[in-house]
Amino acid sequence: MASSKARTSSFSRNLSSASTPQIPGLKHGPNGTMFLSSGIEDLDKILGGGFTLGSLVMVMEDPEAPHHMLLLRNFMSQGLIHTQPLLYASPAKDPKGFLGTLPNPLTSKDDKSHVRETEQEKALRIAWQYKKYFGEQNLNSQRDGKAEYCNDFDLRKPLERHILIGQSIDCVSFQECSNVATLYDRCSTFLAPNHRLSTGEKGLEKLDGNRSDGGITCGGRIAIQSLCTPQCDFSNKDWEMLSFIRSLKSILRSSNAVAILTFPPSLLSPYFLKRWQHLADTLISVKTIPDEDKELSKLLTGYQDMIGLQNVHKVARINTQVPAILDATIYSMKLYKRRSLILECLNQAPVDGSSGTSYASSGS
Amino acid sequence: MSSLAPNLLDEALGFDVATSTITDRWDGCRRVILIEDSVETSGAFVLHHFIKRTLSPLSSDVVIFLSFSHSFSHYDRVLRKMGCNLVQQTENKRFLFFDLLKFQCKEGNVESVTMALYGKVHKALEICCVPDTKTKVLLVIDDISLMEVATNGSSNQVLDFLHYCHSLTSQFGCSLVILDHEDIYTSTDLPTLLLRMECLADTVIKAEPLGTGLAADVHGQLTILNKGVSDVVGKKRSKSSNFHFKIKENNVEYFYPGSRT
């Protein structure tokens, strides 16, 4: 509170934020917030620019498919490319091994061909998809300028070794942690006050753009995978885990980091699940879709290419009271050319057409 | 000030429409107001509305704010856009902010820690409520479900705390505004905390999403239940009202369902 003395008038212009040079990997958002890329261009766009610095992103896993890992891997890879510090916590014995599976960015040549081809593809799409067609075109025109902010990743190629070297990466296995407090300590040392991720002063200075001392040099990333799995000793201590999430959220708020936390919702009782959801700033769920669901495949176009559905339940609202109203909350997850993850609005066939006869009869 | 013009929410809460000062209506009210929301629709904007009303330049009322969920800068940013400078109000001693983001009880000391917090609130109220002045105090808790988390799930301690705060309303004539998430308790058979709070509350405000989902023009609906309103013949009864809202940066629009084209 003391730090805010300089600003007493509601109408003082915030000059410093306008003149702050662009920091690679970060982007200015509305209401004095900063964005950091999720590593998936479509997701950034859906969320209005990316993950807000200082926010907690929670992903509800599908118990049957590891789609949440796609989000985690892109998120982590993107951070490493921007040389942002990373903390990865997982129930596996050797979380470091997971770093070997992180995707590599597509080379610029591949990148361009991807754009061109999708544009060609789109030209073939039929009339009721027009709205979407225009939306994506805008995106493509923007992408040249912001290519550095969010890379395209090739999920088949592992991240090149040299990117991993010399980075500040911290890995934690839940199995080493006897209780959640240990995990919390690791997170708080990662975000510690003398660390470059902290703004020093509580929130205000960071958010008001007074970055002369301390200053944002880069954003940090925390990735916590499957927090409440039975592998960890603390999985049955519901209140302790809630306290952990709440404490993590409060230290995040005064830092320049984003934490992404995935969890299997089926392992929580509905009572605690709601509490977890309330704690999330941004809440996303991923679901797999059955391979041969004839009903669905009739209803949705491009069903064959889909690997799952992603549902955006909540978008972080920091420094504002206005809720984010998305055009759609459910998106289909597709693997483009089996290597890069894209999210698309669902294209639902017209209801009348789903009976299957009207089209055929009119065509013949 | 156009934003102080009465709207449906104020009407439903019984703020006097004719007089622009709210002190008269608050007088003797000593109300407990419970705001319930859900994951889909946040009810935080109602809190902001109360803060803004109480800190209006026409009154000398004080807000004591217990924040478990956001930092000061968040509220400062939000309220600034509504035309209310919390930094200035803090300096004028009209806005007292308790940053409880890191408030956490350990096993065994829950009672002493919550009592210590109550002690602080009590002290703050003693300072604010100078007798013989018209100063009214609004005590805001954002939000009580996080206090439950901070006390490791001992809802009894939270309830005790609430009861103590409730006693303050009669002792100092202050009002109490509590935010809680209703949907947490829908799965439990006996949601003691929620039921007790609803019992304590004179007014319950529910923020719910529309049944058809969120729309760009309508962000949700508010249901306001006023208990113990005297009607024309002097009988006590409950009065409820329901309307839609759309949240903007500087104010919130309230309107009856279907009155928008």
XYZ file of C-alpha atoms in Angstrom:
625
model
C 0.000 0.000 0.000
C 2.820 2.366 0.825
C 4.283 1.992 -2.603
C 1.221 3.466 -4.192
C 1.594 6.927 -2.745
C 2.783 8.361 -6.002
C -0.607 7.851 -7.574
C -3.331 9.748 -5.846
C -5.425 10.937 -8.722
C -7.655 8.607 -10.658
C -6.808 10.425 -13.805
C -3.038 10.353 -13.748
C -1.745 8.995 -16.955
C 0.390 5.948 -16.756
C 3.260 7.000 -18.933
C 5.732 4.365 -17.929
C 3.718 1.471 -19.254
C 3.498 2.998 -22.671
C 7.214 3.465 -22.929
C 8.268 0.113 -21.525
C 10.088 -1.767 -24.204
C 8.691 -5.080 -25.275
C 10.129 -7.960 -23.316
C 10.559 -11.065 -25.413
C 8.011 -13.699 -24.542
C 5.734 -11.264 -22.773
C 2.949 -9.124 -24.077
C 0.983 -6.262 -22.574
C -2.622 -7.057 -21.877
C -5.543 -4.946 -20.726
C -5.791 -3.482 -17.215
C -2.052 -3.367 -16.662
C -1.622 -7.103 -16.923
C 0.997 -8.987 -18.881
C 0.517 -12.085 -20.952
C 2.770 -15.031 -21.467
C 2.202 -17.499 -24.238
C 0.669 -20.881 -23.589
C 2.691 -22.344 -26.458
C -0.492 -22.982 -28.417
C -1.362 -20.121 -30.678
C -5.053 -20.903 -30.793
C -5.297 -21.090 -27.039
C -3.575 -17.725 -26.706
C -6.117 -16.285 -29.038
C -9.045 -17.823 -27.189
C -7.818 -16.456 -23.876
C -7.347 -12.996 -25.317
C -3.554 -13.064 -25.559
C -2.268 -15.853 -23.391
C -1.969 -16.656 -19.707
C -1.982 -13.609 -17.439
C 1.180 -13.175 -15.369
C 0.486 -13.960 -11.750
C -2.424 -16.241 -12.521
C -3.088 -19.865 -11.753
C -4.244 -22.015 -14.644
C -5.907 -25.296 -13.798
C -6.512 -28.062 -16.274
C -8.968 -30.843 -15.564
C -7.568 -34.033 -17.008
C -9.366 -36.757 -18.813
C -8.793 -39.973 -16.868
C -8.472 -41.973 -20.068
C -6.208 -39.862 -22.230
C -3.128 -37.741 -21.615
C -4.374 -34.686 -23.503
C -3.382 -32.441 -20.643
C 0.207 -33.427 -21.339
C -0.046 -31.736 -24.716
C -0.898 -28.483 -23.002
C 1.866 -28.949 -20.442
C 4.500 -29.792 -23.018
C 3.736 -26.840 -25.233
C 3.627 -24.568 -22.219
C 6.994 -25.767 -20.941
C 8.678 -25.767 -24.342
C 7.548 -22.246 -25.059
C 9.023 -21.099 -21.780
C 12.369 -22.713 -22.502
C 12.533 -21.067 -25.901
C 11.990 -17.712 -24.228
C 14.650 -18.732 -21.636
C 12.138 -18.364 -18.868
C 12.851 -20.235 -15.640
C 10.808 -23.390 -15.219
C 9.672 -25.477 -12.308
C 8.202 -28.848 -13.168
C 6.564 -31.052 -10.581
C 5.139 -34.439 -11.389
C 4.186 -37.701 -9.728
C 6.774 -39.574 -11.812
C 9.944 -40.839 -10.190
C 12.182 -39.010 -12.581
C 10.530 -35.808 -13.737
C 13.706 -34.717 -15.550
C 13.099 -37.436 -18.087
C 9.955 -35.685 -19.178
C 12.008 -32.788 -20.477
C 13.205 -35.107 -23.231
C 9.676 -35.339 -24.585
C 9.142 -31.622 -24.960
C 8.333 -30.612 -28.523
C 10.686 -28.671 -30.762
C 9.547 -25.535 -32.556
C 8.827 -25.921 -36.222
C 11.410 -24.355 -38.442
C 10.285 -21.257 -40.236
C 10.123 -23.070 -43.558
C 7.717 -25.669 -42.244
C 5.834 -22.912 -40.576
C 5.123 -21.064 -43.754
C 4.029 -24.101 -45.647
C 1.636 -24.845 -42.831
C 0.031 -21.457 -43.200
C -0.255 -21.670 -46.931
C -1.742 -25.092 -46.901
C -4.337 -24.298 -44.345
C -5.343 -21.311 -46.369
C -5.811 -23.493 -49.380
C -7.793 -25.914 -47.374
C -10.003 -23.215 -46.114
C -10.866 -22.060 -49.581
C -12.590 -25.346 -50.058
C -14.773 -25.070 -47.044
C -18.453 -24.681 -47.520
C -20.684 -21.756 -46.811
C -21.808 -22.240 -43.244
C -18.249 -22.151 -42.041
C -17.624 -18.677 -43.380
C -17.549 -16.915 -40.058
C -14.750 -19.029 -38.818
C -12.909 -18.609 -42.070
C -12.687 -14.870 -41.588
C -11.598 -15.194 -38.007
C -8.669 -17.339 -38.873
C -7.565 -15.167 -41.692
C -7.049 -12.282 -39.299
C -4.970 -14.505 -37.153
C -2.731 -15.448 -40.010
C -2.112 -11.864 -40.977
C -1.032 -11.139 -37.417
C 1.230 -14.050 -37.039
C 4.239 -12.597 -38.769
C 4.660 -9.851 -36.217
C 4.122 -12.071 -33.226
C 5.985 -15.094 -34.389
C 8.390 -14.751 -31.514
C 5.729 -14.552 -28.865
C 4.310 -17.961 -29.654
C 6.038 -20.666 -31.618
C 4.518 -23.530 -33.503
C 5.632 -26.812 -32.072
C 6.317 -30.100 -33.740
C 5.086 -32.659 -31.257
C 7.039 -35.423 -32.978
C 10.452 -33.857 -32.665
C 12.038 -33.610 -29.236
C 13.376 -30.260 -28.123
C 16.948 -29.772 -29.226
C 19.462 -30.428 -26.494
C 21.196 -27.084 -26.717
C 18.004 -25.278 -25.720
C 17.903 -27.200 -22.464
C 21.503 -26.449 -21.553
C 22.108 -23.555 -19.253
C 18.470 -22.992 -18.489
C 17.202 -22.668 -14.990
C 15.013 -25.741 -14.765
C 13.896 -27.145 -11.472
C 12.300 -30.575 -11.335
C 10.408 -32.013 -8.400
C 8.932 -35.443 -7.984
C 5.940 -35.758 -5.685
C 7.437 -38.965 -4.431
C 10.277 -37.002 -2.865
C 7.794 -34.804 -1.077
C 6.404 -36.302 2.091
C 3.814 -33.565 2.331
C 2.483 -30.666 0.352
C 4.473 -28.191 2.423
C 7.679 -29.472 0.810
C 6.223 -28.846 -2.623
C 5.104 -25.414 -1.544
C 8.617 -24.631 -0.306
C 10.041 -25.570 -3.675
C 7.574 -23.294 -5.397
C 8.195 -20.408 -3.050
C 11.968 -20.671 -3.395
C 11.438 -20.688 -7.130
C 9.467 -17.478 -6.778
C 11.541 -16.193 -3.851
C 11.762 -12.442 -3.208
C 15.417 -12.128 -4.152
C 14.804 -14.146 -7.260
C 14.389 -12.235 -10.462
C 10.814 -13.430 -10.760
C 9.602 -11.378 -7.875
C 8.741 -7.739 -8.186
C 9.844 -7.037 -4.650
C 6.952 -4.812 -3.801
C 3.562 -6.384 -3.542
C 1.831 -6.408 -6.883
C 1.228 -2.710 -7.227
C 4.558 -1.756 -8.657
C 4.504 -4.509 -11.159
C 1.000 -3.748 -12.238
C 1.435 -0.036 -12.388
C 4.393 -0.300 -14.605
C 6.992 1.233 -12.311
C 9.613 -1.174 -13.391
C 12.679 1.002 -12.966
C 14.172 -1.131 -10.219
C 13.506 -4.791 -9.849
C 11.621 -4.737 -13.095
C 10.261 -7.550 -15.176
C 13.068 -9.227 -16.973
C 11.159 -12.316 -17.903
C 8.247 -14.446 -16.862
C 8.583 -17.713 -15.010
C 6.617 -20.878 -15.457
C 5.502 -23.505 -12.991
C 4.041 -26.719 -14.333
C 2.483 -29.106 -11.851
C 1.210 -32.336 -13.255
C -1.572 -34.438 -11.748
C -1.482 -32.995 -8.274
C -3.942 -35.302 -6.569
C -2.884 -38.647 -8.016
C -2.608 -41.483 -5.531
C 1.146 -41.746 -6.136
C 1.761 -38.891 -3.775
C 1.480 -39.281 -0.055
C -0.695 -36.254 0.360
C -3.391 -37.200 -2.121
C -5.881 -37.981 0.627
C -5.343 -34.751 2.493
C -7.916 -32.609 0.758
C -7.620 -29.539 2.926
C -3.851 -29.522 2.773
C -3.931 -29.619 -0.991
C -6.454 -26.794 -1.048
C -4.251 -24.757 1.254
C -1.331 -25.454 -1.028
C -3.212 -24.233 -4.084
C -4.397 -21.160 -2.265
C -0.911 -20.332 -0.974
C 0.573 -20.952 -4.392
C -1.976 -18.605 -5.870
C -1.192 -15.884 -3.388
C 2.559 -16.004 -3.978
C 1.968 -16.105 -7.708
C -0.017 -12.901 -7.536
C 3.019 -10.919 -6.487
C 5.352 -12.614 -8.943
C 5.902 -12.583 -12.668
C 5.130 -16.217 -13.131
C 2.276 -18.364 -14.354
C 1.497 -21.728 -12.822
C -0.333 -24.421 -14.689
C -1.698 -27.232 -12.601
C -3.383 -30.308 -13.974
C -5.490 -32.674 -11.922
C -7.846 -35.590 -12.467
C -11.213 -34.280 -11.297
C -12.618 -37.765 -10.863
C -10.349 -38.315 -7.866
C -11.850 -35.425 -5.954
C -15.195 -35.396 -4.262
C -17.642 -32.925 -5.818
C -17.370 -30.751 -2.726
C -13.623 -30.306 -3.122
C -13.741 -30.236 -6.878
C -15.848 -27.070 -6.750
C -13.399 -25.516 -4.342
C -10.524 -26.318 -6.681
C -12.429 -24.791 -9.545
C -13.080 -21.641 -7.576
C -9.386 -21.307 -6.844
C -8.448 -21.415 -10.504
C -7.986 -18.138 -12.323
C -8.236 -19.848 -15.656
C -10.010 -23.170 -15.788
C -9.733 -25.526 -18.734
C -10.820 -29.102 -19.120
C -9.732 -31.593 -21.748
C -11.673 -34.622 -22.866
C -10.952 -37.358 -25.261
C -13.549 -38.399 -27.794
C -14.430 -42.000 -28.512
C -12.873 -43.385 -31.649
C -15.942 -44.661 -33.389
C -18.843 -42.615 -32.204
C -21.161 -42.639 -35.167
C -23.606 -40.145 -33.699
C -20.878 -37.598 -33.071
C -19.133 -38.114 -36.363
C -22.390 -37.397 -38.116
C -22.860 -34.257 -36.087
C -19.419 -32.725 -36.297
C -17.359 -32.066 -39.352
C -13.743 -33.069 -39.247
C -14.462 -35.652 -36.600
C -11.771 -37.975 -37.914
C -9.004 -35.447 -37.273
C -10.100 -34.626 -33.769
C -8.228 -36.061 -30.857
C -10.289 -34.457 -28.177
C -12.280 -31.553 -26.902
C -11.133 -28.668 -24.815
C -13.514 -26.704 -22.674
C -12.660 -23.249 -21.353
C -14.692 -22.744 -18.196
C -13.132 -19.622 -16.797
C -10.674 -16.987 -17.958
C -8.455 -15.102 -15.517
C -9.923 -11.760 -14.497
C -7.240 -9.771 -12.765
C -7.744 -6.038 -12.205
C -11.188 -6.082 -13.728
C -14.704 -7.096 -12.810
C -15.953 -7.698 -16.340
C -16.224 -11.392 -17.146
C -14.673 -12.683 -20.333
C -17.393 -13.817 -22.685
C -16.000 -16.209 -25.232
C -17.545 -16.910 -28.603
C -17.437 -20.566 -27.801
C -16.360 -22.516 -24.779
C -15.772 -25.870 -26.406
C -13.040 -26.321 -28.957
C -11.878 -29.358 -30.799
C -8.259 -30.367 -30.404
C -6.687 -31.484 -33.629
C -3.222 -32.533 -34.568
C -2.331 -30.839 -37.788
C -0.248 -33.211 -39.905
C 0.110 -35.244 -36.718
C 2.600 -32.780 -35.358
C 1.171 -29.445 -34.275
C -1.739 -28.942 -31.971
C -4.526 -26.688 -33.143
C -7.797 -25.737 -31.528
C -10.861 -25.048 -33.588
C -14.418 -24.044 -32.914
C -16.723 -26.968 -33.302
C -18.375 -27.047 -36.657
C -21.704 -28.473 -36.018
C -23.637 -29.631 -39.008
C -27.052 -28.012 -39.367
C -29.530 -29.767 -37.130
C -31.844 -30.668 -39.962
C -28.963 -32.191 -41.833
C -28.053 -34.476 -38.998
C -30.889 -36.753 -39.944
C -28.766 -37.541 -42.949
C -31.554 -37.750 -45.479
C -32.209 -34.149 -46.411
C -28.812 -33.552 -47.938
C -28.804 -36.785 -49.842
C -32.245 -36.274 -51.228
C -31.608 -32.726 -52.324
C -28.345 -33.730 -53.924
C -29.772 -36.482 -56.040
C -22.973 11.587 -10.598
C -24.801 9.319 -12.909
C -23.295 6.171 -11.503
C -24.870 6.948 -8.156
C -28.310 7.075 -9.691
C -30.474 4.357 -8.254
C -30.607 1.129 -10.164
C -32.515 -2.078 -9.755
C -30.006 -3.475 -7.306
C -30.253 -0.490 -5.001
C -34.006 -0.536 -5.230
C -34.126 -4.195 -4.392
C -31.830 -3.620 -1.441
C -34.088 -0.864 -0.245
C -31.746 2.066 -0.634
C -33.864 5.132 -0.679
C -34.294 6.212 -4.218
C -35.412 9.732 -3.447
C -32.482 10.735 -1.269
C -29.153 10.265 -2.856
C -27.442 9.785 0.478
C -27.463 6.279 1.691
C -26.734 6.980 5.317
C -30.396 7.353 6.146
C -31.216 3.965 4.844
C -28.276 2.259 6.399
C -29.215 3.870 9.652
C -30.473 1.295 12.035
C -30.281 -1.354 9.381
C -27.263 -3.160 10.747
C -27.699 -5.580 8.020
C -25.995 -8.795 7.203
C -25.799 -9.342 3.474
C -24.755 -12.636 1.990
C -23.654 -12.833 -1.624
C -23.679 -16.268 -3.205
C -22.106 -17.020 -6.540
C -20.812 -19.927 -8.576
C -17.846 -20.916 -10.721
C -19.619 -19.711 -13.850
C -20.725 -16.345 -12.552
C -18.690 -14.347 -10.111
C -20.526 -12.206 -7.606
C -17.546 -10.014 -6.847
C -19.068 -7.087 -8.702
C -21.744 -6.789 -6.011
C -18.964 -6.326 -3.458
C -17.456 -3.589 -5.586
C -20.847 -1.967 -5.759
C -21.110 -1.904 -1.971
C -17.619 -0.486 -1.574
C -18.336 2.236 -4.060
C -21.640 3.137 -2.428
C -20.213 3.238 1.044
C -17.227 5.334 0.054
C -19.371 7.842 -1.789
C -18.147 11.416 -1.294
C -21.506 12.367 0.205
C -21.000 10.244 3.281
C -18.244 9.642 5.766
C -18.767 5.906 6.015
C -15.907 3.486 6.384
C -15.187 0.137 4.750
C -13.218 -2.544 6.549
C -12.210 -5.103 3.994
C -10.985 -8.606 4.784
C -9.520 -9.975 1.588
C -8.707 -13.629 1.269
C -8.840 -13.724 -2.484
C -7.219 -10.704 -4.141
C -4.495 -8.199 -3.487
C -5.102 -4.541 -2.828
C -3.960 -3.587 -6.302
C -6.736 -5.646 -7.870
C -9.474 -3.844 -5.969
C -7.727 -0.533 -6.496
C -7.730 -1.050 -10.239
C -11.335 -2.187 -10.329
C -12.683 0.580 -8.119
C -10.594 3.230 -9.842
C -12.447 2.501 -13.034
C -15.674 2.975 -11.134
C -14.547 6.385 -9.987
C -13.437 5.514 -6.484
C -9.821 5.899 -5.444
C -9.007 3.357 -2.787
C -5.493 4.704 -2.222
C -6.904 8.072 -1.348
C -9.628 6.537 0.769
C -6.989 4.541 2.615
C -5.147 7.738 3.392
C -8.396 9.312 4.543
C -8.849 6.309 6.801
C -12.118 5.421 5.152
C -10.893 2.193 3.610
C -9.143 -0.299 5.832
C -7.684 -3.206 3.949
C -6.647 -6.452 5.600
C -4.474 -8.417 3.207
C -5.187 -12.004 4.225
C -3.902 -13.687 1.100
C -1.228 -15.378 3.136
C -3.431 -15.928 6.174
C -2.992 -19.578 7.057
C -3.678 -21.506 10.235
C -1.633 -24.471 11.317
C -2.987 -27.482 13.050
C -3.758 -26.677 16.631
C -3.620 -22.905 16.445
C -6.760 -22.358 14.375
C -8.746 -20.895 17.210
C -6.056 -18.533 18.408
C -5.306 -17.264 14.909
C -8.936 -16.599 14.009
C -9.435 -14.955 17.376
C -6.431 -12.750 16.743
C -7.940 -11.743 13.437
C -11.215 -10.961 15.136
C -9.308 -8.894 17.676
C -7.810 -6.829 14.886
C -11.188 -6.269 13.278
C -12.652 -5.288 16.619
C -9.878 -2.809 17.239
C -10.305 -1.299 13.804
C -14.013 -0.901 14.436
C -13.397 0.755 17.776
C -11.207 3.317 16.097
C -13.659 3.936 13.263
C -16.830 4.082 15.253
C -16.472 7.212 17.265
C -19.686 7.636 19.206
C -21.910 10.600 18.410
C -20.930 10.615 14.785
C -22.968 9.368 11.906
C -20.153 7.213 10.588
C -21.333 3.796 9.567
C -19.007 0.923 8.964
C -19.290 -1.765 6.325
C -17.393 -4.911 7.113
C -16.684 -6.941 3.975
C -15.340 -10.493 3.788
C -14.119 -11.728 0.397
C -14.591 -14.647 0.485
C -15.558 -16.936 3.322
C -14.867 -20.218 1.509
C -11.192 -19.279 1.344
C -11.231 -18.642 5.063
C -12.404 -22.212 5.439
C -9.397 -23.301 3.405
C -7.101 -21.137 5.490
C -8.407 -22.779 8.654
C -7.902 -26.237 7.138
C -11.588 -26.920 6.871
C -12.637 -26.228 10.412
C -15.904 -24.576 9.486
C -16.840 -24.366 13.137
C -14.076 -21.856 13.700
C -15.226 -19.921 10.680
C -18.758 -19.962 12.000
C -17.552 -18.744 15.365
C -15.715 -15.944 13.640
C -18.858 -15.041 11.728
C -20.942 -15.054 14.857
C -18.501 -12.706 16.519
C -18.600 -10.453 13.491
C -22.362 -10.636 13.626
C -22.309 -9.477 17.208
C -20.298 -6.474 16.041
C -23.237 -5.394 13.899
C -25.309 -4.726 16.974
C -22.415 -3.485 19.073
C -21.175 -0.909 16.594
C -24.134 -0.687 14.273
C -22.082 -1.800 11.333
C -23.181 -3.864 8.381
C -21.623 -7.098 7.275
C -21.211 -8.230 3.684
C -20.029 -11.776 3.041
C -19.209 -13.416 -0.256
C -19.465 -17.166 -0.574
C -19.707 -19.729 -3.325
C -22.980 -21.547 -3.228
C -22.104 -24.329 -5.637
C -19.467 -25.740 -3.294
C -22.160 -26.871 -0.928
C -24.648 -28.320 -3.361
C -23.046 -31.737 -3.148
C -23.012 -31.943 0.638
C -25.974 -33.280 2.518
C -25.741 -30.791 5.328
C -24.125 -27.531 4.261
C -23.971 -26.212 7.809
C -21.921 -23.150 7.063
C -24.063 -21.990 4.179
C -27.317 -22.632 6.023
C -26.102 -20.820 9.102
C -24.984 -17.880 7.035
C -28.286 -17.748 5.213
C -29.953 -17.764 8.592
C -27.794 -14.904 9.846
C -28.292 -12.864 6.715
C -30.993 -10.258 6.377
C -30.470 -10.132 2.658
C -29.285 -12.902 0.374
C -28.024 -11.963 -3.076
C -27.560 -14.791 -5.532
C -25.586 -14.339 -8.715
C -26.339 -17.117 -11.145
C -25.588 -17.776 -14.779
C -28.486 -17.854 -17.169
C -29.911 -21.267 -17.768
C -28.980 -20.918 -21.404
C -25.372 -20.044 -20.684
C -23.552 -16.756 -20.786
C -24.393 -14.307 -23.490
C -22.608 -11.181 -24.592
C -25.527 -8.980 -23.530
C -26.573 -10.701 -20.353
C -23.900 -11.857 -17.938
C -26.225 -13.511 -15.493
C -29.063 -12.944 -13.115
C -29.353 -11.692 -9.592
C -31.924 -12.948 -7.137
C -32.292 -10.820 -4.063
C -34.137 -12.049 -1.029
C -34.930 -9.468 1.624
C -36.042 -11.001 4.859
C -38.283 -9.322 7.313
C -39.484 -6.448 5.192
C -42.535 -4.781 6.695
C -45.358 -4.484 4.245
C -48.169 -1.966 4.252
C -50.072 -3.487 7.148
C -46.883 -3.880 9.133
C -46.548 -7.608 8.738
C -43.057 -8.997 8.372
C -42.474 -10.961 5.244
C -39.775 -11.756 2.751
C -39.525 -9.986 -0.517
C -37.578 -11.286 -3.437
C -36.701 -9.750 -6.741
C -34.975 -11.034 -9.783
C -33.309 -9.324 -12.701
C -30.517 -9.659 -15.206
C -27.231 -7.809 -15.241
C -24.443 -6.886 -17.552
C -21.119 -5.982 -16.023
C -19.073 -3.138 -17.453
C -15.819 -1.653 -16.292
C -17.326 1.438 -14.724
C -20.751 0.241 -13.730
C -23.206 -2.602 -13.989
C -26.427 -2.501 -15.929
C -29.442 -4.085 -14.326
C -32.615 -4.813 -16.195
C -35.637 -7.029 -16.045
C -35.604 -10.168 -18.170
C -36.749 -9.449 -21.660
C -36.589 -5.676 -21.336
C -33.587 -5.517 -23.626
C -33.795 -5.727 -27.347
